[in-house]
Amino acid sequence: MPVIKDFKDFALKGNVLELAIGIVIGAAFASIVTSVVENLLMPIVGILTGGIDLKALSIKVGSAELKYGMFLQASVTFLIIAAFLFIVVKSANRAKLKTPIVPKATTTEILLTQINQELIEIRKELRNRN
């Protein structure tokens, strides 16, 4: 049964759960962006190009049909997702820079501070005796 325990430990680690949540949210976000591109942006592009539906653009070569309009639409979707992720990452990096980084004192530093305080007290006592 150690294999089951190892798998449980692996599957329930924070990183795996965060990754799973990220994938689900990413899939939902991708469907929203796809909808925005297909239902809002591409009709506007069609209006600006004189009613051309980019998705329908294709070239027939023999019996093959090259659907380059679908590629153009997928490219627009990709660019929107990339731009959004860029903004999110840029904002997160700015937020990290604004929060002050306070280094944690190590055990050695704490011990040295305590010893230093004790030495200062001893020195004061010696001065008071003289």
XYZ file of N, CA, C and O in Angstrom:
520
model
N 0.776 -1.205 0.000
C 0.000 0.000 0.000
C 0.830 1.288 0.000
O 0.242 2.362 -0.027
N 2.176 1.214 0.048
C 2.929 2.461 0.010
C 2.747 3.220 -1.311
O 2.867 4.439 -1.346
N 2.426 2.522 -2.374
C 2.222 3.186 -3.661
C 0.988 4.088 -3.579
O 1.002 5.228 -4.068
N -0.065 3.621 -2.955
C -1.282 4.419 -2.821
C -1.009 5.648 -1.964
O -1.452 6.753 -2.280
N -0.257 5.456 -0.869
C 0.079 6.587 -0.001
C 0.927 7.606 -0.765
O 0.691 8.813 -0.683
N 1.912 7.127 -1.525
C 2.754 8.028 -2.312
C 1.927 8.799 -3.336
O 2.117 9.998 -3.532
N 0.999 8.095 -4.004
C 0.152 8.761 -4.988
C -0.732 9.807 -4.320
O -0.904 10.920 -4.834
N -1.297 9.466 -3.163
C -2.149 10.409 -2.431
C -1.342 11.645 -2.043
O -1.806 12.772 -2.199
N -0.122 11.449 -1.542
C 0.736 12.575 -1.180
C 1.025 13.454 -2.395
O 0.997 14.676 -2.314
N 1.286 12.816 -3.530
C 1.577 13.556 -4.763
C 0.346 14.330 -5.244
O 0.419 15.509 -5.548
N -0.789 13.652 -5.293
C -1.999 14.250 -5.860
C -2.555 15.369 -4.993
O -3.193 16.285 -5.500
N -2.309 15.319 -3.718
C -2.875 16.317 -2.819
C -1.894 17.417 -2.443
O -2.197 18.250 -1.599
N -0.722 17.414 -3.060
C 0.217 18.506 -2.818
C -0.369 19.787 -3.353
O -1.130 19.804 -4.314
N -0.001 20.898 -2.749
C -0.523 22.198 -3.151
C -0.257 22.514 -4.610
O -1.110 23.026 -5.310
N 0.941 22.201 -5.105
C 1.282 22.551 -6.488
C 0.402 21.827 -7.493
O 0.006 22.406 -8.495
N 0.100 20.563 -7.226
C -0.722 19.798 -8.162
C -2.145 20.354 -8.172
O -2.752 20.517 -9.224
N -2.669 20.656 -6.995
C -4.025 21.207 -6.930
C -4.087 22.578 -7.583
O -5.034 22.883 -8.316
N -3.079 23.415 -7.353
C -3.044 24.730 -7.985
C -2.967 24.603 -9.502
O -3.603 25.361 -10.233
N -2.179 23.652 -9.966
C -2.065 23.431 -11.405
C -3.399 22.998 -11.995
O -3.822 23.503 -13.046
N -4.090 22.094 -11.324
C -5.388 21.625 -11.808
C -6.391 22.775 -11.862
O -7.127 22.931 -12.841
N -6.403 23.593 -10.828
C -7.307 24.743 -10.801
C -6.957 25.709 -11.934
O -7.837 26.226 -12.621
N -5.671 25.934 -12.142
C -5.229 26.816 -13.221
C -5.659 26.316 -14.588
O -6.065 27.099 -15.451
N -5.594 25.012 -14.794
C -5.989 24.444 -16.091
C -7.482 24.630 -16.314
O -7.924 25.017 -17.401
N -8.284 24.371 -15.279
C -9.739 24.518 -15.415
C -10.100 25.980 -15.676
O -10.900 26.283 -16.573
N -9.507 26.894 -14.923
C -9.786 28.312 -15.121
C -9.294 28.752 -16.505
O -9.962 29.522 -17.196
N -8.135 28.256 -16.918
C -7.605 28.587 -18.241
C -8.524 28.120 -19.359
O -8.743 28.844 -20.340
N -9.083 26.929 -19.217
C -10.013 26.423 -20.237
C -11.270 27.287 -20.295
O -11.761 27.620 -21.381
N -11.774 27.671 -19.118
C -12.960 28.531 -19.090
C -12.639 29.889 -19.696
O -13.440 30.452 -20.459
N -11.477 30.426 -19.379
C -11.076 31.719 -19.916
C -10.916 31.640 -21.433
O -11.311 32.559 -22.152
N -10.357 30.546 -21.918
C -10.173 30.378 -23.365
C -11.518 30.383 -24.085
O -11.650 30.964 -25.158
N -12.520 29.762 -23.476
C -13.837 29.759 -24.133
C -14.446 31.160 -24.149
O -15.111 31.540 -25.105
N -14.196 31.946 -23.092
C -14.694 33.327 -23.062
C -13.999 34.152 -24.138
O -14.647 34.885 -24.888
N -12.686 34.027 -24.234
C -11.941 34.787 -25.240
C -12.356 34.369 -26.642
O -12.547 35.216 -27.526
N -12.533 33.085 -26.862
C -12.976 32.603 -28.169
C -14.330 33.203 -28.522
O -14.552 33.639 -29.658
N -15.220 33.250 -27.554
C -16.530 33.843 -27.790
C -16.416 35.329 -28.114
O -17.091 35.826 -29.024
N -15.564 36.059 -27.390
C -15.367 37.481 -27.659
C -14.835 37.678 -29.075
O -15.308 38.538 -29.825
N -13.863 36.862 -29.459
C -13.274 36.994 -30.793
C -14.303 36.667 -31.870
O -14.495 37.437 -32.812
N -14.979 35.516 -31.730
C -15.914 35.079 -32.770
C -17.166 35.949 -32.854
O -17.658 36.215 -33.943
N -17.680 36.370 -31.688
C -18.983 37.035 -31.680
C -18.919 38.559 -31.616
O -19.920 39.213 -31.896
N -17.770 39.114 -31.224
C -17.670 40.570 -31.138
C -16.624 41.151 -32.081
O -16.923 42.042 -32.874
N -15.404 40.669 -31.986
C -14.317 41.269 -32.770
C -14.367 40.923 -34.253
O -14.206 41.799 -35.096
N -14.568 39.664 -34.559
C -14.533 39.267 -35.967
C -15.688 39.873 -36.769
O -15.485 40.262 -37.921
N -16.889 40.004 -36.211
C -17.923 40.726 -36.973
C -17.536 42.182 -37.241
O -17.828 42.704 -38.322
N -16.868 42.826 -36.269
C -16.397 44.197 -36.488
C -15.354 44.221 -37.599
O -15.379 45.077 -38.479
N -14.434 43.249 -37.575
C -13.434 43.153 -38.644
C -14.130 42.912 -39.975
O -13.758 43.490 -41.002
N -15.171 42.084 -39.974
C -15.942 41.841 -41.200
C -16.590 43.102 -41.725
O -16.598 43.350 -42.934
N -17.120 43.914 -40.815
C -17.737 45.188 -41.217
C -16.679 46.111 -41.813
O -16.897 46.752 -42.851
N -15.521 46.186 -41.151
C -14.446 47.060 -41.622
C -13.857 46.611 -42.947
O -13.333 47.424 -43.710
N -13.937 45.318 -43.237
C -13.380 44.795 -44.492
C -14.456 44.636 -45.570
O -14.231 43.948 -46.571
N -15.610 45.234 -45.349
C -16.653 45.192 -46.378
C -17.495 43.936 -46.340
O -17.945 43.459 -47.382
N -17.709 43.371 -45.174
C -18.577 42.202 -45.041
C -17.888 40.875 -45.264
O -18.553 39.849 -45.417
N -16.569 40.871 -45.271
C -15.841 39.617 -45.476
C -15.804 38.844 -44.156
O -15.443 39.377 -43.112
N -16.224 37.592 -44.200
C -16.144 36.714 -43.030
C -14.792 36.013 -43.077
O -14.568 35.129 -43.904
N -13.876 36.440 -42.204
C -12.522 35.872 -42.237
C -12.531 34.361 -42.051
O -11.711 33.651 -42.631
N -13.454 33.865 -41.238
C -13.504 32.434 -40.966
C -13.779 31.627 -42.237
O -13.354 30.488 -42.365
N -14.483 32.241 -43.175
C -14.852 31.538 -44.406
C -13.786 31.629 -45.490
O -13.915 30.979 -46.530
N -12.742 32.420 -45.274
C -11.712 32.561 -46.296
C -10.950 31.250 -46.472
O -10.509 30.631 -45.505
N -10.818 30.847 -47.737
C -10.089 29.614 -48.030
C -9.656 29.612 -49.488
O -10.145 30.395 -50.300
N -8.729 28.743 -49.773
C -8.243 28.569 -51.145
C -8.352 27.089 -51.475
O -7.945 26.236 -50.678
N -8.903 26.781 -52.647
C -8.975 25.387 -53.083
C -7.808 25.094 -53.998
O -7.555 25.811 -54.960
N -7.085 24.056 -53.655
C -5.984 23.584 -54.487
C -6.272 22.119 -54.790
O -6.083 21.248 -53.931
N -6.758 21.880 -55.977
C -7.171 20.518 -56.318
C -8.358 20.129 -55.450
O -9.354 20.828 -55.375
N -8.239 19.011 -54.770
C -9.324 18.583 -53.886
C -9.111 19.074 -52.447
O -9.965 18.891 -51.597
N -7.969 19.708 -52.193
C -7.675 20.219 -50.841
C -8.182 21.642 -50.696
O -8.181 22.426 -51.643
N -8.614 21.960 -49.479
C -9.075 23.315 -49.185
C -8.249 23.866 -48.026
O -8.238 23.314 -46.936
N -7.533 24.958 -48.314
C -6.704 25.599 -47.294
C -7.535 26.700 -46.636
O -7.814 27.730 -47.244
N -7.911 26.484 -45.385
C -8.780 27.420 -44.668
C -7.926 28.410 -43.880
O -7.805 28.334 -42.666
N -7.356 29.366 -44.576
C -6.477 30.323 -43.912
C -7.260 31.326 -43.071
O -6.721 31.933 -42.151
N -8.538 31.490 -43.317
C -9.378 32.364 -42.498
C -9.515 31.839 -41.078
O -9.503 32.610 -40.109
N -9.634 30.535 -40.945
C -9.696 29.917 -39.614
C -8.380 30.167 -38.873
O -8.373 30.432 -37.674
N -7.274 30.101 -39.626
C -5.962 30.373 -39.029
C -5.873 31.824 -38.561
O -5.369 32.101 -37.470
N -6.371 32.751 -39.384
C -6.355 34.165 -38.988
C -7.161 34.389 -37.714
O -6.735 35.110 -36.810
N -8.314 33.755 -37.621
C -9.140 33.914 -36.430
C -8.459 33.307 -35.208
O -8.479 33.894 -34.125
N -7.842 32.146 -35.360
C -7.117 31.534 -34.242
C -5.950 32.414 -33.823
O -5.637 32.530 -32.628
N -5.319 33.065 -34.784
C -4.205 33.973 -34.467
C -4.677 35.174 -33.668
O -4.022 35.596 -32.710
N -5.831 35.734 -34.037
C -6.389 36.859 -33.287
C -6.716 36.417 -31.861
O -6.416 37.119 -30.889
N -7.316 35.237 -31.717
C -7.622 34.707 -30.384
C -6.354 34.572 -29.565
O -6.307 34.966 -28.396
N -5.315 34.016 -30.164
C -4.036 33.850 -29.465
C -3.478 35.195 -29.014
O -3.009 35.344 -27.880
N -3.513 36.186 -29.903
C -2.975 37.504 -29.552
C -3.737 38.139 -28.393
O -3.135 38.770 -27.520
N -5.042 37.960 -28.354
C -5.827 38.513 -27.248
C -5.469 37.807 -25.938
O -5.272 38.459 -24.912
N -5.361 36.485 -25.965
C -4.985 35.740 -24.756
C -3.588 36.147 -24.309
O -3.341 36.389 -23.119
N -2.656 36.261 -25.254
C -1.282 36.642 -24.912
C -1.236 38.040 -24.306
O -0.534 38.286 -23.325
N -2.009 38.966 -24.877
C -2.045 40.334 -24.343
C -2.618 40.351 -22.934
O -2.091 41.027 -22.035
N -3.675 39.598 -22.712
C -4.271 39.538 -21.377
C -3.291 38.954 -20.364
O -3.115 39.501 -19.273
N -2.648 37.862 -20.719
C -1.674 37.249 -19.802
C -0.503 38.191 -19.541
O 0.011 38.262 -18.416
N -0.075 38.932 -20.551
C 0.994 39.907 -20.365
C 0.587 40.943 -19.328
O 1.354 41.286 -18.426
N -0.637 41.447 -19.443
C -1.129 42.449 -18.490
C -1.207 41.867 -17.085
O -0.818 42.513 -16.112
N -1.687 40.632 -16.965
C -1.793 39.996 -15.646
C -0.418 39.806 -15.021
O -0.193 40.147 -13.852
N 0.537 39.290 -15.789
C 1.881 39.056 -15.261
C 2.564 40.372 -14.913
O 3.207 40.506 -13.862
N 2.412 41.375 -15.773
C 3.004 42.696 -15.511
C 2.436 43.282 -14.221
O 3.167 43.824 -13.393
N 1.127 43.172 -14.034
C 0.482 43.683 -12.819
C 0.961 42.926 -11.588
O 1.203 43.525 -10.538
N 1.081 41.617 -11.709
C 1.546 40.816 -10.573
C 2.979 41.182 -10.209
O 3.318 41.282 -9.024
N 3.814 41.401 -11.213
C 5.202 41.792 -10.934
C 5.267 43.158 -10.266
O 6.067 43.368 -9.358
N 4.421 44.089 -10.687
C 4.386 45.412 -10.039
C 3.935 45.287 -8.593
O 4.452 45.968 -7.713
N 2.951 44.438 -8.350
C 2.450 44.256 -6.984
C 3.544 43.659 -6.099
O 3.682 44.038 -4.939
N 4.326 42.743 -6.649
C 5.423 42.140 -5.880
C 6.486 43.182 -5.556
O 7.057 43.177 -4.482
N 6.770 44.075 -6.494
C 7.798 45.085 -6.272
C 7.376 46.105 -5.223
O 8.221 46.648 -4.518
N 6.085 46.379 -5.103
C 5.613 47.370 -4.146
C 5.610 46.845 -2.719
O 5.693 47.614 -1.785
N 5.478 45.547 -2.552
C 5.477 45.006 -1.196
C 6.918 44.906 -0.717
O 7.769 44.326 -1.383
N 7.207 45.497 0.445
C 8.590 45.459 0.930
C 8.985 44.038 1.306
O 8.210 43.295 1.896
N 10.183 43.707 0.929
C 10.707 42.385 1.251
C 11.488 42.506 2.546
O 12.521 43.173 2.603
N 10.957 41.894 3.582
C 11.613 41.923 4.883
C 12.250 40.555 5.091
O 11.554 39.557 5.223
N 13.577 40.524 5.080
C 14.220 39.219 5.253
C 13.981 38.696 6.659
O 14.005 39.455 7.630
N 13.713 37.411 6.726
C 13.532 36.789 8.024
C 14.896 36.617 8.683
O 15.869 36.268 8.031
N 14.916 36.892 9.955
C 16.160 36.719 10.695
C 16.402 35.229 10.896
O 15.496 34.488 11.265
N 17.611 34.827 10.640
C 17.956 33.429 10.851
C 18.184 33.186 12.334
O 18.334 34.115 13.133
N 18.230 31.949 12.697
C 18.473 31.588 14.096
C 19.817 32.142 14.553
O 19.945 32.639 15.678
N 20.805 32.104 13.683
C 22.130 32.620 14.022
C 22.070 34.126 14.271
O 22.654 34.628 15.238
N 21.351 34.851 13.433
C 21.244 36.297 13.618
C 20.531 36.637 14.919
O 20.925 37.555 15.637
N 19.485 35.898 15.233
C 18.760 36.125 16.487
C 19.677 35.860 17.671
O 19.741 36.646 18.630
N 20.421 34.764 17.610
C 21.345 34.414 18.686
C 22.430 35.480 18.838
O 22.750 35.899 19.962
N 22.988 35.951 17.731
C 24.020 36.991 17.796
C 23.463 38.294 18.372
O 24.145 38.987 19.140
N 22.230 38.620 18.040
C 21.603 39.824 18.591
C 21.440 39.695 20.102
O 21.727 40.644 20.849
N 21.023 38.530 20.541
C 20.864 38.311 21.985
C 22.208 38.389 22.705
O 22.322 39.008 23.773
N 23.220 37.789 22.122
C 24.566 37.824 22.730
C 25.057 39.261 22.773
O 25.633 39.711 23.773
N 24.837 40.012 21.696
C 25.258 41.408 21.648
C 24.578 42.217 22.754
O 25.222 43.031 23.430
N 23.291 41.999 22.962
C 22.558 42.704 24.013
C 23.126 42.350 25.387
O 23.289 43.217 26.258
N 23.449 41.089 25.599
C 24.018 40.664 26.882
C 25.392 41.291 27.100
O 25.717 41.720 28.212
N 26.191 41.362 26.040
C 27.509 41.976 26.170
C 27.394 43.469 26.496
O 28.185 44.006 27.293
N 26.403 44.146 25.913
C 26.184 45.559 26.212
C 25.809 45.719 27.690
O 26.311 46.619 28.376
N 24.975 44.828 28.202
C 24.586 44.882 29.614
C 25.791 44.641 30.528
O 25.972 45.320 31.540
N 26.619 43.663 30.170
C 27.811 43.363 30.972
C 28.741 44.566 30.981
O 29.301 44.946 32.016
N 28.931 45.198 29.824
C 29.800 46.371 29.736
C 29.278 47.511 30.612
O 30.030 48.191 31.306
N 27.950 47.720 30.599
C 27.355 48.763 31.459
C 27.608 48.459 32.927
O 27.938 49.364 33.703
N 27.445 47.202 33.313
C 27.683 46.837 34.709
C 29.149 47.060 35.096
O 29.435 47.534 36.194
N 30.061 46.702 34.226
C 31.490 46.898 34.513
C 31.820 48.384 34.652
O 32.625 48.772 35.501
N 31.222 49.212 33.801
C 31.460 50.655 33.906
C 30.905 51.209 35.223
O 31.487 52.091 35.831
N 29.743 50.699 35.626
C 29.135 51.166 36.872
C 29.969 50.760 38.088
O 29.989 51.476 39.100
N 30.654 49.636 38.025
C 31.475 49.165 39.148
C 32.727 50.017 39.271
O 33.249 50.183 40.367
N 33.249 50.509 38.199
C 34.512 51.291 38.234
C 34.224 52.679 38.500
O 34.077 53.582 38.921
